[in-house]
PDB file of C-alpha atoms in Angstrom:
ATOM      1  CA  GLU A   1    -180.362 112.892 145.566  1.00  0.00           C
ATOM      2  CA  ALA A   2    -180.900 116.640 145.700  1.00  0.00           C
ATOM      3  CA  GLY A   3    -178.034 118.698 147.070  1.00  0.00           C
ATOM      4  CA  VAL A   4    -177.990 121.601 149.497  1.00  0.00           C
ATOM      5  CA  ALA A   5    -180.141 124.429 148.165  1.00  0.00           C
ATOM      6  CA  GLN A   6    -179.516 128.095 148.878  1.00  0.00           C
ATOM      7  CA  SER A   7    -181.267 131.284 147.870  1.00  0.00           C
ATOM      8  CA  PRO A   8    -180.833 133.887 146.707  1.00  0.00           C
ATOM      9  CA  ARG A   9    -177.630 133.255 144.766  1.00  0.00           C
ATOM     10  CA  TYR A  10    -176.728 136.933 144.643  1.00  0.00           C
ATOM     11  CA  LYS A  11    -177.756 139.933 146.731  1.00  0.00           C
ATOM     12  CA  ILE A  12    -176.683 143.555 146.610  1.00  0.00           C
ATOM     13  CA  ILE A  13    -177.675 145.881 149.440  1.00  0.00           C
ATOM     14  CA  GLU A  14    -176.566 149.147 150.945  1.00  0.00           C
ATOM     15  CA  LYS A  15    -174.895 149.350 154.327  1.00  0.00           C
ATOM     16  CA  ARG A  16    -177.252 149.460 157.293  1.00  0.00           C
ATOM     17  CA  GLN A  17    -179.895 147.489 155.377  1.00  0.00           C
ATOM     18  CA  SER A  18    -180.929 144.015 156.454  1.00  0.00           C
ATOM     19  CA  VAL A  19    -180.721 140.800 154.455  1.00  0.00           C
ATOM     20  CA  ALA A  20    -181.698 137.164 154.898  1.00  0.00           C
ATOM     21  CA  PHE A  21    -180.396 133.990 153.326  1.00  0.00           C
ATOM     22  CA  TRP A  22    -182.159 130.660 153.134  1.00  0.00           C
ATOM     23  CA  CYS A  23    -180.767 127.136 153.144  1.00  0.00           C
ATOM     24  CA  ASN A  24    -182.429 123.768 152.642  1.00  0.00           C
ATOM     25  CA  PRO A  25    -180.103 120.886 153.552  1.00  0.00           C
ATOM     26  CA  ILE A  26    -179.978 117.406 152.119  1.00  0.00           C
ATOM     27  CA  SER A  27    -182.938 115.384 153.309  1.00  0.00           C
ATOM     28  CA  GLY A  28    -182.158 113.477 156.485  1.00  0.00           C
ATOM     29  CA  HIS A  29    -179.102 115.532 157.405  1.00  0.00           C
ATOM     30  CA  ALA A  30    -179.260 116.490 161.053  1.00  0.00           C
ATOM     31  CA  THR A  31    -176.340 118.901 161.110  1.00  0.00           C
ATOM     32  CA  LEU A  32    -176.352 122.235 159.307  1.00  0.00           C
ATOM     33  CA  TYR A  33    -173.544 124.760 159.055  1.00  0.00           C
ATOM     34  CA  TRP A  34    -173.289 128.372 157.890  1.00  0.00           C
ATOM     35  CA  TYR A  35    -169.910 129.618 156.686  1.00  0.00           C
ATOM     36  CA  GLN A  36    -168.681 133.048 155.649  1.00  0.00           C
ATOM     37  CA  GLN A  37    -166.141 133.125 152.814  1.00  0.00           C
ATOM     38  CA  ILE A  38    -164.494 136.493 152.281  1.00  0.00           C
ATOM     39  CA  LEU A  39    -162.733 136.975 148.953  1.00  0.00           C
ATOM     40  CA  GLY A  40    -159.254 135.458 149.080  1.00  0.00           C
ATOM     41  CA  GLN A  41    -159.891 133.495 152.264  1.00  0.00           C
ATOM     42  CA  GLY A  42    -161.121 130.078 153.197  1.00  0.00           C
ATOM     43  CA  PRO A  43    -164.595 129.563 154.608  1.00  0.00           C
ATOM     44  CA  LYS A  44    -165.042 130.432 158.266  1.00  0.00           C
ATOM     45  CA  LEU A  45    -167.690 128.684 160.357  1.00  0.00           C
ATOM     46  CA  LEU A  46    -170.341 131.047 161.684  1.00  0.00           C
ATOM     47  CA  ILE A  47    -172.798 128.656 163.289  1.00  0.00           C
ATOM     48  CA  GLN A  48    -173.511 124.940 163.533  1.00  0.00           C
ATOM     49  CA  PHE A  49    -176.915 123.403 164.238  1.00  0.00           C
ATOM     50  CA  GLN A  50    -177.692 119.864 165.325  1.00  0.00           C
ATOM     51  CA  ASN A  51    -181.351 119.378 164.423  1.00  0.00           C
ATOM     52  CA  ASN A  52    -182.886 122.646 165.662  1.00  0.00           C
ATOM     53  CA  GLY A  53    -180.358 123.306 168.428  1.00  0.00           C
ATOM     54  CA  VAL A  54    -177.224 125.435 168.220  1.00  0.00           C
ATOM     55  CA  VAL A  55    -174.000 123.470 168.740  1.00  0.00           C
ATOM     56  CA  ASP A  56    -171.487 126.239 168.105  1.00  0.00           C
ATOM     57  CA  ASP A  57    -172.024 129.939 167.422  1.00  0.00           C
ATOM     58  CA  SER A  58    -168.779 131.200 168.892  1.00  0.00           C
ATOM     59  CA  GLN A  59    -167.741 132.908 165.625  1.00  0.00           C
ATOM     60  CA  LEU A  60    -171.135 134.503 164.919  1.00  0.00           C
ATOM     61  CA  PRO A  61    -171.179 138.317 165.385  1.00  0.00           C
ATOM     62  CA  LYS A  62    -174.291 138.240 167.467  1.00  0.00           C
ATOM     63  CA  ASP A  63    -174.795 141.989 167.523  1.00  0.00           C
ATOM     64  CA  ARG A  64    -175.812 141.878 163.867  1.00  0.00           C
ATOM     65  CA  PHE A  65    -176.055 138.239 162.747  1.00  0.00           C
ATOM     66  CA  SER A  66    -178.762 135.785 163.715  1.00  0.00           C
ATOM     67  CA  ALA A  67    -179.685 132.328 162.501  1.00  0.00           C
ATOM     68  CA  GLU A  68    -182.456 129.898 163.147  1.00  0.00           C
ATOM     69  CA  ARG A  69    -183.472 126.383 162.219  1.00  0.00           C
ATOM     70  CA  LEU A  70    -186.913 126.179 163.727  1.00  0.00           C
ATOM     71  CA  LYS A  71    -188.123 122.758 162.567  1.00  0.00           C
ATOM     72  CA  GLY A  72    -184.741 121.119 162.261  1.00  0.00           C
ATOM     73  CA  VAL A  73    -184.792 121.254 158.484  1.00  0.00           C
ATOM     74  CA  ASP A  74    -184.226 124.483 156.591  1.00  0.00           C
ATOM     75  CA  SER A  75    -182.463 127.479 158.053  1.00  0.00           C
ATOM     76  CA  THR A  76    -182.216 131.237 157.646  1.00  0.00           C
ATOM     77  CA  LEU A  77    -179.264 133.498 158.330  1.00  0.00           C
ATOM     78  CA  LYS A  78    -179.959 137.186 158.831  1.00  0.00           C
ATOM     79  CA  ILE A  79    -177.744 140.246 158.954  1.00  0.00           C
ATOM     80  CA  GLN A  80    -179.143 143.437 160.457  1.00  0.00           C
ATOM     81  CA  PRO A  81    -177.721 146.002 159.907  1.00  0.00           C
ATOM     82  CA  ALA A  82    -175.189 145.082 157.249  1.00  0.00           C
ATOM     83  CA  LYS A  83    -171.699 146.557 157.142  1.00  0.00           C
ATOM     84  CA  LEU A  84    -169.301 146.864 154.229  1.00  0.00           C
ATOM     85  CA  GLU A  85    -167.118 144.115 155.702  1.00  0.00           C
ATOM     86  CA  ASP A  86    -170.012 141.650 155.483  1.00  0.00           C
ATOM     87  CA  SER A  87    -169.479 141.422 151.730  1.00  0.00           C
ATOM     88  CA  ALA A  88    -168.717 137.738 151.221  1.00  0.00           C
ATOM     89  CA  VAL A  89    -170.105 134.447 150.013  1.00  0.00           C
ATOM     90  CA  TYR A  90    -172.281 132.745 152.591  1.00  0.00           C
ATOM     91  CA  LEU A  91    -172.117 128.978 152.295  1.00  0.00           C
ATOM     92  CA  CYS A  92    -174.493 126.495 153.816  1.00  0.00           C
ATOM     93  CA  ALA A  93    -173.441 122.904 154.378  1.00  0.00           C
ATOM     94  CA  SER A  94    -175.094 119.860 155.858  1.00  0.00           C
ATOM     95  CA  SER A  95    -174.002 116.488 157.136  1.00  0.00           C
ATOM     96  CA  PHE A  96    -175.622 113.296 158.319  1.00  0.00           C
ATOM     97  CA  GLY A  97    -174.327 113.677 161.845  1.00  0.00           C
ATOM     98  CA  GLY A  98    -173.721 111.011 164.423  1.00  0.00           C
ATOM     99  CA  GLU A  99    -170.456 109.447 165.520  1.00  0.00           C
ATOM    100  CA  ALA A 100    -171.017 106.139 163.766  1.00  0.00           C
ATOM    101  CA  HIS A 101    -170.922 107.722 160.328  1.00  0.00           C
ATOM    102  CA  TYR A 102    -168.104 109.956 159.180  1.00  0.00           C
ATOM    103  CA  ASN A 103    -169.528 113.428 159.165  1.00  0.00           C
ATOM    104  CA  GLU A 104    -168.813 114.555 155.590  1.00  0.00           C
ATOM    105  CA  GLN A 105    -170.124 118.017 154.879  1.00  0.00           C
ATOM    106  CA  PHE A 106    -171.943 118.747 151.620  1.00  0.00           C
ATOM    107  CA  PHE A 107    -171.951 122.357 150.489  1.00  0.00           C
ATOM    108  CA  GLY A 108    -174.512 124.453 148.697  1.00  0.00           C
ATOM    109  CA  PRO A 109    -173.616 126.902 145.904  1.00  0.00           C
ATOM    110  CA  GLY A 110    -173.549 129.874 148.259  1.00  0.00           C
ATOM    111  CA  THR A 111    -175.073 133.344 148.318  1.00  0.00           C
ATOM    112  CA  ARG A 112    -172.792 136.147 147.187  1.00  0.00           C
ATOM    113  CA  LEU A 113    -173.536 139.291 149.214  1.00  0.00           C
ATOM    114  CA  THR A 114    -172.284 142.695 148.152  1.00  0.00           C
ATOM    115  CA  VAL A 115    -172.730 145.565 150.608  1.00  0.00           C
ATOM    116  CA  LEU A 116    -172.352 149.032 149.064  1.00  0.00           C
TER     117      LEU A 116
ATOM    118  CA  ALA B   1    -156.832 124.524 168.242  1.00  0.00           C
ATOM    119  CA  GLN B   2    -156.207 123.091 164.821  1.00  0.00           C
ATOM    120  CA  SER B   3    -155.206 125.030 161.703  1.00  0.00           C
ATOM    121  CA  VAL B   4    -153.852 124.575 158.201  1.00  0.00           C
ATOM    122  CA  THR B   5    -151.445 126.581 156.100  1.00  0.00           C
ATOM    123  CA  GLN B   6    -151.523 126.393 152.333  1.00  0.00           C
ATOM    124  CA  LEU B   7    -148.241 127.380 150.730  1.00  0.00           C
ATOM    125  CA  GLY B   8    -148.777 129.460 147.615  1.00  0.00           C
ATOM    126  CA  SER B   9    -151.976 131.319 146.872  1.00  0.00           C
ATOM    127  CA  HIS B  10    -151.610 130.792 143.115  1.00  0.00           C
ATOM    128  CA  VAL B  11    -150.183 127.900 141.126  1.00  0.00           C
ATOM    129  CA  SER B  12    -149.885 127.876 137.352  1.00  0.00           C
ATOM    130  CA  VAL B  13    -149.175 124.635 135.507  1.00  0.00           C
ATOM    131  CA  SER B  14    -149.073 123.521 131.906  1.00  0.00           C
ATOM    132  CA  GLU B  15    -151.629 121.041 130.674  1.00  0.00           C
ATOM    133  CA  GLY B  16    -150.213 117.561 131.229  1.00  0.00           C
ATOM    134  CA  ALA B  17    -147.787 118.664 133.933  1.00  0.00           C
ATOM    135  CA  LEU B  18    -147.741 117.633 137.582  1.00  0.00           C
ATOM    136  CA  VAL B  19    -150.022 119.501 139.958  1.00  0.00           C
ATOM    137  CA  LEU B  20    -148.652 119.876 143.493  1.00  0.00           C
ATOM    138  CA  LEU B  21    -150.515 121.836 146.140  1.00  0.00           C
ATOM    139  CA  ARG B  22    -148.977 122.102 149.581  1.00  0.00           C
ATOM    140  CA  CYS B  23    -150.761 121.952 152.910  1.00  0.00           C
ATOM    141  CA  ASN B  24    -149.317 121.826 156.414  1.00  0.00           C
ATOM    142  CA  TYR B  25    -151.415 121.381 159.501  1.00  0.00           C
ATOM    143  CA  SER B  26    -151.178 121.838 163.219  1.00  0.00           C
ATOM    144  CA  SER B  27    -153.286 119.837 165.605  1.00  0.00           C
ATOM    145  CA  SER B  28    -152.983 118.764 169.208  1.00  0.00           C
ATOM    146  CA  VAL B  29    -154.730 115.467 168.534  1.00  0.00           C
ATOM    147  CA  PRO B  30    -154.835 113.121 165.526  1.00  0.00           C
ATOM    148  CA  PRO B  31    -156.477 115.109 162.767  1.00  0.00           C
ATOM    149  CA  TYR B  32    -158.827 114.401 159.943  1.00  0.00           C
ATOM    150  CA  LEU B  33    -157.632 116.159 156.779  1.00  0.00           C
ATOM    151  CA  PHE B  34    -159.475 117.121 153.632  1.00  0.00           C
ATOM    152  CA  TRP B  35    -159.052 118.691 150.250  1.00  0.00           C
ATOM    153  CA  TYR B  36    -161.960 120.532 148.680  1.00  0.00           C
ATOM    154  CA  VAL B  37    -162.270 122.065 145.206  1.00  0.00           C
ATOM    155  CA  GLN B  38    -164.351 125.113 144.374  1.00  0.00           C
ATOM    156  CA  TYR B  39    -165.213 126.000 140.789  1.00  0.00           C
ATOM    157  CA  PRO B  40    -166.335 129.552 140.007  1.00  0.00           C
ATOM    158  CA  ASN B  41    -169.724 130.417 141.466  1.00  0.00           C
ATOM    159  CA  GLN B  42    -170.123 126.979 142.985  1.00  0.00           C
ATOM    160  CA  GLY B  43    -169.923 125.487 146.440  1.00  0.00           C
ATOM    161  CA  LEU B  44    -167.124 123.293 147.726  1.00  0.00           C
ATOM    162  CA  GLN B  45    -166.801 119.714 146.571  1.00  0.00           C
ATOM    163  CA  LEU B  46    -164.863 117.108 148.526  1.00  0.00           C
ATOM    164  CA  LEU B  47    -161.875 115.746 146.589  1.00  0.00           C
ATOM    165  CA  LEU B  48    -160.549 113.381 149.236  1.00  0.00           C
ATOM    166  CA  LYS B  49    -160.164 112.888 152.957  1.00  0.00           C
ATOM    167  CA  TYR B  50    -157.767 111.293 155.429  1.00  0.00           C
ATOM    168  CA  THR B  51    -159.372 109.765 158.508  1.00  0.00           C
ATOM    169  CA  SER B  52    -156.519 107.762 160.065  1.00  0.00           C
ATOM    170  CA  ALA B  53    -156.647 104.821 157.690  1.00  0.00           C
ATOM    171  CA  ALA B  54    -154.228 104.564 154.739  1.00  0.00           C
ATOM    172  CA  THR B  55    -151.762 107.450 154.574  1.00  0.00           C
ATOM    173  CA  LEU B  56    -151.986 107.652 150.780  1.00  0.00           C
ATOM    174  CA  VAL B  57    -155.480 108.736 149.899  1.00  0.00           C
ATOM    175  CA  LYS B  58    -156.949 108.625 146.424  1.00  0.00           C
ATOM    176  CA  GLY B  59    -159.739 110.964 145.498  1.00  0.00           C
ATOM    177  CA  ILE B  60    -161.863 111.973 142.570  1.00  0.00           C
ATOM    178  CA  ASN B  61    -160.624 113.345 139.240  1.00  0.00           C
ATOM    179  CA  GLY B  62    -157.215 111.634 139.548  1.00  0.00           C
ATOM    180  CA  PHE B  63    -156.081 113.522 142.668  1.00  0.00           C
ATOM    181  CA  GLU B  64    -154.316 111.944 145.594  1.00  0.00           C
ATOM    182  CA  ALA B  65    -152.738 113.136 148.822  1.00  0.00           C
ATOM    183  CA  GLU B  66    -150.304 111.669 151.304  1.00  0.00           C
ATOM    184  CA  PHE B  67    -150.505 112.168 155.046  1.00  0.00           C
ATOM    185  CA  LYS B  68    -147.026 112.581 156.552  1.00  0.00           C
ATOM    186  CA  LYS B  69    -147.184 112.878 160.305  1.00  0.00           C
ATOM    187  CA  SER B  70    -143.460 113.587 160.689  1.00  0.00           C
ATOM    188  CA  GLU B  71    -143.779 116.572 158.365  1.00  0.00           C
ATOM    189  CA  THR B  72    -147.318 117.548 159.461  1.00  0.00           C
ATOM    190  CA  SER B  73    -148.196 117.723 155.791  1.00  0.00           C
ATOM    191  CA  PHE B  74    -151.014 116.647 153.496  1.00  0.00           C
ATOM    192  CA  HIS B  75    -149.955 117.709 150.013  1.00  0.00           C
ATOM    193  CA  LEU B  76    -152.284 117.221 147.046  1.00  0.00           C
ATOM    194  CA  THR B  77    -150.987 115.926 143.723  1.00  0.00           C
ATOM    195  CA  LYS B  78    -152.215 115.005 140.283  1.00  0.00           C
ATOM    196  CA  PRO B  79    -149.767 113.532 137.763  1.00  0.00           C
ATOM    197  CA  SER B  80    -151.173 115.248 134.678  1.00  0.00           C
ATOM    198  CA  ALA B  81    -153.131 118.502 134.779  1.00  0.00           C
ATOM    199  CA  HIS B  82    -156.218 118.978 132.667  1.00  0.00           C
ATOM    200  CA  MET B  83    -157.825 122.254 131.702  1.00  0.00           C
ATOM    201  CA  SER B  84    -160.837 121.311 133.815  1.00  0.00           C
ATOM    202  CA  ASP B  85    -158.640 121.315 136.939  1.00  0.00           C
ATOM    203  CA  ALA B  86    -158.569 125.116 136.934  1.00  0.00           C
ATOM    204  CA  ALA B  87    -160.280 126.016 140.211  1.00  0.00           C
ATOM    205  CA  GLU B  88    -159.593 126.989 143.794  1.00  0.00           C
ATOM    206  CA  TYR B  89    -158.457 124.288 146.182  1.00  0.00           C
ATOM    207  CA  PHE B  90    -158.846 124.326 149.947  1.00  0.00           C
ATOM    208  CA  CYS B  91    -157.145 122.189 152.541  1.00  0.00           C
ATOM    209  CA  ALA B  92    -159.083 121.699 155.766  1.00  0.00           C
ATOM    210  CA  VAL B  93    -158.549 120.009 159.117  1.00  0.00           C
ATOM    211  CA  SER B  94    -160.868 118.788 161.811  1.00  0.00           C
ATOM    212  CA  LEU B  95    -160.290 117.038 165.058  1.00  0.00           C
ATOM    213  CA  SER B  96    -161.241 113.386 165.003  1.00  0.00           C
ATOM    214  CA  ASN B  97    -163.849 113.941 167.671  1.00  0.00           C
ATOM    215  CA  ASP B  98    -165.719 117.049 166.586  1.00  0.00           C
ATOM    216  CA  TYR B  99    -165.732 117.192 162.774  1.00  0.00           C
ATOM    217  CA  LYS B 100    -165.584 121.004 162.684  1.00  0.00           C
ATOM    218  CA  LEU B 101    -163.638 122.125 159.647  1.00  0.00           C
ATOM    219  CA  SER B 102    -160.906 124.755 159.716  1.00  0.00           C
ATOM    220  CA  PHE B 103    -159.947 125.824 156.212  1.00  0.00           C
ATOM    221  CA  GLY B 104    -156.764 127.160 154.731  1.00  0.00           C
ATOM    222  CA  ALA B 105    -156.778 130.319 152.642  1.00  0.00           C
ATOM    223  CA  GLY B 106    -156.930 128.408 149.384  1.00  0.00           C
ATOM    224  CA  THR B 107    -154.752 127.949 146.302  1.00  0.00           C
ATOM    225  CA  THR B 108    -155.959 129.032 142.888  1.00  0.00           C
ATOM    226  CA  VAL B 109    -154.830 126.742 140.091  1.00  0.00           C
ATOM    227  CA  THR B 110    -154.610 127.920 136.510  1.00  0.00           C
ATOM    228  CA  VAL B 111    -153.810 125.517 133.691  1.00  0.00           C
ATOM    229  CA  ARG B 112    -151.983 126.756 130.601  1.00  0.00           C
ATOM    230  CA  ALA B 113    -152.676 125.159 127.255  1.00  0.00           C
TER     231      ALA B 113
END
């Protein structure tokens, strides 16, 4: 079974530029998560999708971050404009979803963003 | 709101020695608890999870953890460290009814030959 795919793996941009990350979850997984992991910290949830609807985006800085999951499968996370403090690893995770099945999250390898 | 605290940001052990990583949680309702491992330049991999069944949980790679409600702890142990255990380890908590993970800051494990 293929895992969660993310691209690009690395991205270097200058502040005020825009950047987009892509995630393809495990086939059949209804729930998709984006996390931000700043160096030395644990991952922090940015947004959670259930199919193509947003469940929780309370920690997403909506003035500069946006995310979509138009067809309920893959997803993109965008930052516009980027700030120095956005330098982090952006992790995508997916889970089967549904209360009858424990909702284990499977993580992709992440995209390491450096903002100069 | 739920949270976890990992005691010690770095742990160094000799190969063959006991690995002990400490995690304490706070939660207003019965929690689910997890340990994840992250190798360099990779995503997180689930080591083990507690979901209100047996309090002693066995995971992959010889790791286990014990849920102690009275101490609000979920410490991770491995009897004998291997060089391949060098990685970063994260404790996480979720509420039993929403599955949203809150992570600790992580503990980096180095293994000395």
